[in-house]
Amino acid sequence: MAFKKIITTAVIASVALTSLYAEDIKGRGASFPGPVYKAWTAQYFAETGKKVNYTPTGSGDGIKSIKKRMVDFAGSDKPLKPKKLKKSNLYMFPTVVGSIVLAYNIEGVKDGELKLSRAAIDAIFTGKATFWDDAVIAKDNQKLKLPHAPITTCVRADKSGTTFNFTYFLNKINPEMKVSKKPKWKASKVVAGKSNSGVSANIQQIKNAIGYIEYSYKIKLGLPAAQIENKEGHFINPTIASFQDAAKYATWTPQKDFYAVIGDPEGATSYPIVAATFLLLPAEKSSTNKEVTAFMNWAYTKGDKTAQELGYIPLPASTKEAIRGYWKAKNIQ
């Protein structure tokens, strides 16, 4: 009887332990949504007692990790096409929309004062313009005193969804610039940093630097960022309103696992470099997936205010409902 009691107690303890760790969901990947995921997971734990851990290691690492089933879910700013998802037995859906800004460190040039045309951005990141007072940059900045100083371009060292979306924009300007998570940069002076935080730190520390980072990092560190010429020839400041105008052009459908790239949208008031970020789930792990979608359902329901405070754009209500329908169809809700 005593032995039977010990076995029963052990089984109960095992079930309790399994239940405890079932709520400890682990994810990694894109650093683009890192700030909002950090806030959401903290708030979710405070409200529900359920722990979701997310490590912002970069989209490339996230995709690699989920393919190898090293984590319960992955974040990626580069959406995977349905064919690739099927091959790796993955599900995918967007979580929030963010934007990429060109932050700079130029003495005497305040936030929003620098205007960068599409030609100037191409020239900076392809090495055609090597000094800040180059004619292609100076043309739209005649009221600024731009230094005759070498331009340092700050880029990502890791495979990055932020880089994918930035090069997607560059490719729209110059088709010779290939869309890539880790391109070979041709700029004359390049400094690479890991994740959005690493690039932000380099911009902050290096005089006469410029680099591409997610908007929330610009806000957090108080970095100045440029006005960027959009598709219709207007110089647009990175603001929540201009991001919202751009996000309206997203075309997500559950039939394509919500695959879409918003970059360089239409619209006179649209900010030109916006991107959605996505979650990837292993199709075979229905039970764990339901824990992840429970967290995301909470975020869709209660996380919009936090997202906006951090500089992100929440998904439209209609998109959220389409995602919930997708979860239901996949039996992961």
Short mmCIF file of C-alpha atoms in Angstrom, two decimals:
data_model
loop_
_atom_site.label_atom_id
_atom_site.label_comp_id
_atom_site.label_asym_id
_atom_site.label_seq_id
_atom_site.Cartn_x
_atom_site.Cartn_y
_atom_site.Cartn_z
CA MET A 1 0.00 0.00 0.00
CA ALA A 2 2.85 2.32 0.93
CA PHE A 3 4.56 1.62 -2.44
CA LYS A 4 1.28 2.27 -4.28
CA LYS A 5 0.91 5.54 -2.37
CA ILE A 6 4.44 6.60 -3.35
CA ILE A 7 3.75 5.83 -7.03
CA THR A 8 0.48 7.77 -6.91
CA THR A 9 2.17 10.73 -5.25
CA ALA A 10 4.96 10.65 -7.87
CA VAL A 11 2.44 10.59 -10.72
CA ILE A 12 0.55 13.53 -9.24
CA ALA A 13 3.81 15.45 -8.79
CA SER A 14 4.84 14.62 -12.36
CA VAL A 15 1.52 15.85 -13.76
CA ALA A 16 1.80 19.03 -11.70
CA LEU A 17 5.36 19.61 -12.92
CA THR A 18 4.35 18.94 -16.52
CA SER A 19 1.48 21.39 -16.15
CA LEU A 20 3.83 23.98 -14.67
CA TYR A 21 6.32 23.72 -17.52
CA ALA A 22 3.57 23.54 -20.15
CA GLU A 23 2.94 27.22 -19.37
CA ASP A 24 6.61 28.12 -19.77
CA ILE A 25 6.54 28.76 -23.52
CA LYS A 26 9.83 29.58 -25.22
CA GLY A 27 10.38 31.55 -28.41
CA ARG A 28 13.18 33.40 -30.17
CA GLY A 29 13.88 35.28 -33.37
CA ALA A 30 13.18 38.76 -34.77
CA SER A 31 14.50 41.69 -32.74
CA PHE A 32 12.18 44.07 -34.64
CA PRO A 33 9.22 43.27 -32.30
CA GLY A 34 11.47 42.67 -29.26
CA PRO A 35 10.28 45.70 -27.21
CA VAL A 36 6.57 44.98 -27.66
CA TYR A 37 6.96 41.23 -27.04
CA LYS A 38 8.89 42.02 -23.86
CA ALA A 39 6.07 44.26 -22.64
CA TRP A 40 3.31 41.85 -23.68
CA THR A 41 4.91 38.82 -22.03
CA ALA A 42 5.40 40.74 -18.77
CA GLN A 43 1.79 41.94 -18.75
CA TYR A 44 0.48 38.50 -19.70
CA PHE A 45 2.39 36.88 -16.83
CA ALA A 46 1.15 39.51 -14.36
CA GLU A 47 -2.45 38.91 -15.42
CA THR A 48 -2.50 35.14 -15.97
CA GLY A 49 0.56 33.71 -14.21
CA LYS A 50 1.56 32.06 -17.48
CA LYS A 51 5.13 32.60 -18.57
CA VAL A 52 6.16 33.23 -22.19
CA ASN A 53 9.89 33.73 -22.80
CA TYR A 54 11.04 35.46 -25.98
CA THR A 55 14.69 36.10 -26.89
CA PRO A 56 15.30 38.65 -29.70
CA THR A 57 18.12 36.90 -31.57
CA GLY A 58 17.25 37.92 -35.15
CA SER A 59 14.88 36.52 -37.77
CA GLY A 60 17.48 34.23 -39.31
CA ASP A 61 18.12 32.55 -35.97
CA GLY A 62 14.39 32.33 -35.31
CA ILE A 63 13.68 30.56 -38.58
CA LYS A 64 16.61 28.18 -38.03
CA SER A 65 15.50 27.46 -34.45
CA ILE A 66 11.89 26.66 -35.31
CA LYS A 67 12.90 24.45 -38.24
CA LYS A 68 15.07 22.44 -35.85
CA ARG A 69 12.27 22.49 -33.23
CA MET A 70 14.57 24.13 -30.68
CA VAL A 71 11.78 26.46 -29.51
CA ASP A 72 7.99 26.46 -29.22
CA PHE A 73 7.58 29.41 -31.58
CA ALA A 74 9.74 31.79 -33.59
CA GLY A 75 9.56 35.40 -34.65
CA SER A 76 10.44 36.51 -38.16
CA ASP A 77 10.11 39.82 -39.99
CA LYS A 78 10.70 37.96 -43.22
CA PRO A 79 7.48 36.11 -44.05
CA LEU A 80 7.89 32.61 -45.46
CA LYS A 81 5.99 31.69 -48.59
CA PRO A 82 3.36 28.93 -48.28
CA LYS A 83 5.57 26.44 -50.15
CA LYS A 84 8.42 26.90 -47.64
CA LEU A 85 6.03 26.70 -44.70
CA LYS A 86 4.62 23.42 -46.00
CA LYS A 87 8.11 21.99 -46.51
CA SER A 88 9.02 22.74 -42.88
CA ASN A 89 5.54 21.87 -41.55
CA LEU A 90 4.97 25.35 -40.12
CA TYR A 91 2.07 27.73 -39.59
CA MET A 92 2.49 31.53 -39.80
CA PHE A 93 0.52 34.66 -38.94
CA PRO A 94 1.32 38.38 -38.34
CA THR A 95 1.35 39.91 -34.87
CA VAL A 96 1.93 43.64 -35.27
CA VAL A 97 3.15 46.23 -37.78
CA GLY A 98 6.29 48.29 -37.25
CA SER A 99 8.54 50.57 -39.24
CA ILE A 100 12.19 51.00 -40.09
CA VAL A 101 13.82 54.39 -39.70
CA LEU A 102 17.14 55.80 -40.82
CA ALA A 103 18.66 57.08 -37.60
CA TYR A 104 21.79 59.24 -37.69
CA ASN A 105 24.47 60.88 -35.56
CA ILE A 106 25.44 64.18 -37.21
CA GLU A 107 26.45 67.07 -35.00
CA GLY A 108 24.01 69.97 -35.23
CA VAL A 109 21.36 68.04 -37.19
CA LYS A 110 18.27 67.48 -35.07
CA ASP A 111 15.55 64.86 -35.30
CA GLY A 112 13.61 65.11 -38.57
CA GLU A 113 15.82 67.84 -40.05
CA LEU A 114 17.68 65.56 -42.47
CA LYS A 115 15.79 64.78 -45.68
CA LEU A 116 16.83 61.73 -47.63
CA SER A 117 15.61 61.24 -51.16
CA ARG A 118 15.36 57.79 -52.64
CA ALA A 119 18.44 58.57 -54.74
CA ALA A 120 20.37 59.69 -51.65
CA ILE A 121 19.49 56.52 -49.70
CA ASP A 122 20.59 54.38 -52.62
CA ALA A 123 23.84 56.38 -52.92
CA ILE A 124 24.64 56.01 -49.20
CA PHE A 125 24.07 52.26 -49.01
CA THR A 126 25.74 51.42 -52.34
CA GLY A 127 28.81 53.59 -51.75
CA LYS A 128 28.10 56.14 -54.49
CA ALA A 129 28.00 58.85 -51.80
CA THR A 130 30.88 58.66 -49.33
CA PHE A 131 30.71 62.09 -47.62
CA TRP A 132 27.76 63.80 -45.95
CA ASP A 133 28.04 66.91 -48.13
CA ASP A 134 27.77 64.86 -51.34
CA ALA A 135 25.59 66.66 -53.91
CA VAL A 136 22.88 63.95 -53.92
CA ILE A 137 22.34 64.49 -50.17
CA ALA A 138 22.97 68.25 -50.04
CA LYS A 139 20.40 68.87 -52.80
CA ASP A 140 17.46 68.45 -50.41
CA ASN A 141 19.23 69.81 -47.32
CA GLN A 142 20.41 73.28 -48.33
CA LYS A 143 19.48 74.79 -44.95
CA LEU A 144 21.62 72.27 -43.08
CA LYS A 145 25.36 72.50 -42.51
CA LEU A 146 26.34 68.98 -43.52
CA PRO A 147 29.97 68.13 -42.69
CA HIS A 148 32.58 67.07 -45.23
CA ALA A 149 33.01 63.87 -43.25
CA PRO A 150 32.95 60.21 -44.27
CA ILE A 151 29.60 58.44 -43.89
CA THR A 152 29.63 55.37 -41.65
CA THR A 153 26.76 53.02 -42.47
CA CYS A 154 25.57 50.87 -39.57
CA VAL A 155 24.09 47.54 -40.63
CA ARG A 156 23.19 44.17 -39.16
CA ALA A 157 25.83 41.50 -38.56
CA ASP A 158 23.25 38.71 -38.28
CA LYS A 159 20.64 37.37 -40.68
CA SER A 160 17.87 39.85 -40.11
CA GLY A 161 14.24 40.39 -41.02
CA THR A 162 14.78 44.11 -40.51
CA THR A 163 17.49 43.91 -43.18
CA PHE A 164 15.18 41.89 -45.42
CA ASN A 165 12.52 44.61 -45.25
CA PHE A 166 15.04 47.44 -45.65
CA THR A 167 16.64 45.80 -48.70
CA TYR A 168 13.13 45.18 -50.07
CA PHE A 169 12.71 48.98 -50.02
CA LEU A 170 16.17 49.53 -51.52
CA ASN A 171 15.34 47.07 -54.28
CA LYS A 172 12.32 49.19 -55.21
CA ILE A 173 14.68 52.12 -55.71
CA ASN A 174 17.50 50.19 -57.35
CA PRO A 175 16.76 46.66 -58.66
CA GLU A 176 20.49 45.86 -58.55
CA MET A 177 20.21 45.86 -54.75
CA LYS A 178 19.15 42.31 -53.94
CA VAL A 179 16.58 41.58 -51.24
CA SER A 180 18.37 39.66 -48.51
CA LYS A 181 18.53 38.97 -44.77
CA LYS A 182 22.32 39.47 -44.93
CA PRO A 183 23.49 41.26 -48.10
CA LYS A 184 26.99 42.19 -49.15
CA TRP A 185 27.02 45.93 -48.55
CA LYS A 186 28.91 48.14 -51.01
CA ALA A 187 28.98 51.25 -48.85
CA SER A 188 32.47 52.65 -48.35
CA LYS A 189 32.54 52.44 -44.55
CA VAL A 190 30.41 49.74 -42.89
CA VAL A 191 30.05 48.81 -39.22
CA ALA A 192 27.93 45.77 -38.36
CA GLY A 193 26.06 45.14 -35.10
CA LYS A 194 23.97 42.27 -33.84
CA SER A 195 20.21 42.88 -33.60
CA ASN A 196 18.42 46.22 -33.67
CA SER A 197 19.93 47.10 -30.31
CA GLY A 198 23.47 46.53 -31.61
CA VAL A 199 22.93 48.74 -34.66
CA SER A 200 21.29 51.41 -32.47
CA ALA A 201 24.30 51.39 -30.14
CA ASN A 202 26.70 51.81 -33.07
CA ILE A 203 24.76 54.79 -34.41
CA GLN A 204 24.72 56.32 -30.95
CA GLN A 205 28.47 55.90 -30.48
CA ILE A 206 29.89 56.65 -33.94
CA LYS A 207 30.03 60.24 -35.14
CA ASN A 208 28.62 60.82 -38.65
CA ALA A 209 26.94 57.41 -38.68
CA ILE A 210 23.61 56.39 -40.18
CA GLY A 211 21.79 53.08 -39.93
CA TYR A 212 18.44 51.33 -40.25
CA ILE A 213 16.61 50.35 -37.06
CA GLU A 214 13.09 49.61 -35.90
CA TYR A 215 11.23 52.75 -34.80
CA SER A 216 10.78 51.71 -31.15
CA TYR A 217 14.59 51.62 -30.71
CA LYS A 218 14.78 55.19 -32.03
CA ILE A 219 12.14 56.25 -29.50
CA LYS A 220 13.75 54.42 -26.60
CA LEU A 221 17.21 55.92 -27.22
CA GLY A 222 16.09 59.33 -28.48
CA LEU A 223 17.97 58.97 -31.76
CA PRO A 224 17.29 61.48 -34.55
CA ALA A 225 15.81 60.01 -37.72
CA ALA A 226 15.45 61.28 -41.28
CA GLN A 227 12.46 62.25 -43.35
CA ILE A 228 12.32 59.75 -46.20
CA GLU A 229 11.01 60.29 -49.72
CA ASN A 230 8.09 57.97 -50.39
CA LYS A 231 6.84 56.39 -53.60
CA GLU A 232 4.93 59.53 -54.57
CA GLY A 233 7.84 61.91 -54.02
CA HIS A 234 6.88 63.30 -50.61
CA PHE A 235 9.31 63.53 -47.69
CA ILE A 236 7.66 61.78 -44.74
CA ASN A 237 8.63 61.86 -41.08
CA PRO A 238 8.38 58.58 -39.17
CA THR A 239 5.20 59.00 -37.09
CA ILE A 240 2.41 56.73 -35.92
CA ALA A 241 0.04 58.50 -38.33
CA SER A 242 2.29 57.97 -41.36
CA PHE A 243 2.79 54.30 -40.35
CA GLN A 244 -0.98 53.83 -40.10
CA ASP A 245 -1.43 55.35 -43.54
CA ALA A 246 1.09 52.87 -44.93
CA ALA A 247 -0.31 49.84 -43.07
CA LYS A 248 -3.67 50.24 -44.82
CA TYR A 249 -2.10 48.78 -47.95
CA ALA A 250 -1.31 45.39 -46.39
CA THR A 251 -3.01 42.45 -48.11
CA TRP A 252 -3.17 39.42 -45.81
CA THR A 253 -5.15 36.28 -46.51
CA PRO A 254 -5.30 33.03 -44.50
CA GLN A 255 -5.16 31.08 -47.78
CA LYS A 256 -1.53 32.21 -48.16
CA ASP A 257 -0.71 31.88 -44.44
CA PHE A 258 -0.87 35.69 -44.34
CA TYR A 259 2.22 36.03 -46.53
CA ALA A 260 2.64 39.71 -47.48
CA VAL A 261 5.38 42.34 -47.67
CA ILE A 262 4.09 45.89 -47.15
CA GLY A 263 7.31 47.73 -48.05
CA ASP A 264 7.14 50.92 -50.16
CA PRO A 265 3.33 51.28 -50.16
CA GLU A 266 1.15 53.63 -52.18
CA GLY A 267 -0.25 56.83 -50.67
CA ALA A 268 0.91 60.44 -50.54
CA THR A 269 1.11 60.42 -46.73
CA SER A 270 2.46 56.86 -46.31
CA TYR A 271 5.80 56.34 -44.60
CA PRO A 272 7.76 54.20 -47.08
CA ILE A 273 9.47 51.54 -44.93
CA VAL A 274 6.90 49.60 -42.92
CA ALA A 275 6.76 45.90 -42.18
CA ALA A 276 4.70 43.31 -40.39
CA THR A 277 6.33 40.82 -38.07
CA PHE A 278 5.21 37.19 -37.89
CA LEU A 279 5.08 34.17 -35.59
CA LEU A 280 5.99 30.69 -36.82
CA LEU A 281 4.56 27.56 -35.18
CA PRO A 282 5.39 23.86 -35.65
CA ALA A 283 2.23 22.30 -37.10
CA GLU A 284 2.57 19.01 -35.19
CA LYS A 285 2.61 20.59 -31.71
CA SER A 286 -1.09 21.34 -31.28
CA SER A 287 -1.06 21.50 -27.47
CA THR A 288 1.87 23.92 -27.21
CA ASN A 289 0.55 25.96 -30.13
CA LYS A 290 -2.69 26.53 -28.20
CA GLU A 291 -0.62 28.05 -25.39
CA VAL A 292 1.05 30.40 -27.90
CA THR A 293 -2.23 31.40 -29.57
CA ALA A 294 -3.80 31.98 -26.14
CA PHE A 295 -1.01 34.47 -25.47
CA MET A 296 -1.42 36.12 -28.87
CA ASN A 297 -5.21 36.25 -28.47
CA TRP A 298 -4.61 38.11 -25.21
CA ALA A 299 -2.20 40.47 -27.04
CA TYR A 300 -4.72 41.10 -29.83
CA THR A 301 -7.41 41.82 -27.24
CA LYS A 302 -5.49 43.77 -24.58
CA GLY A 303 -2.12 44.68 -26.06
CA ASP A 304 -2.95 47.39 -28.62
CA LYS A 305 -2.39 50.33 -26.26
CA THR A 306 1.05 49.05 -25.26
CA ALA A 307 1.98 48.45 -28.91
CA GLN A 308 1.03 52.00 -29.86
CA GLU A 309 2.92 53.48 -26.90
CA LEU A 310 6.04 51.68 -28.14
CA GLY A 311 5.60 52.93 -31.72
CA TYR A 312 3.96 49.91 -33.36
CA ILE A 313 0.69 49.69 -35.27
CA PRO A 314 -1.82 47.08 -34.04
CA LEU A 315 -3.38 44.83 -36.66
CA PRO A 316 -6.84 45.82 -37.93
CA ALA A 317 -9.76 44.08 -36.19
CA SER A 318 -10.66 42.29 -39.44
CA THR A 319 -7.14 40.83 -39.72
CA LYS A 320 -7.25 39.64 -36.11
CA GLU A 321 -10.54 37.86 -36.77
CA ALA A 322 -9.10 36.24 -39.90
CA ILE A 323 -6.14 35.01 -37.81
CA ARG A 324 -8.48 33.57 -35.17
CA GLY A 325 -10.31 31.76 -37.97
CA TYR A 326 -6.96 30.43 -39.21
CA TRP A 327 -6.15 29.12 -35.73
CA LYS A 328 -9.51 27.41 -35.51
CA ALA A 329 -9.09 25.78 -38.93
CA LYS A 330 -5.64 24.50 -37.89
CA ASN A 331 -6.98 23.34 -34.49
CA ILE A 332 -4.54 25.52 -32.57
CA GLN A 333 -6.95 27.78 -30.73
#
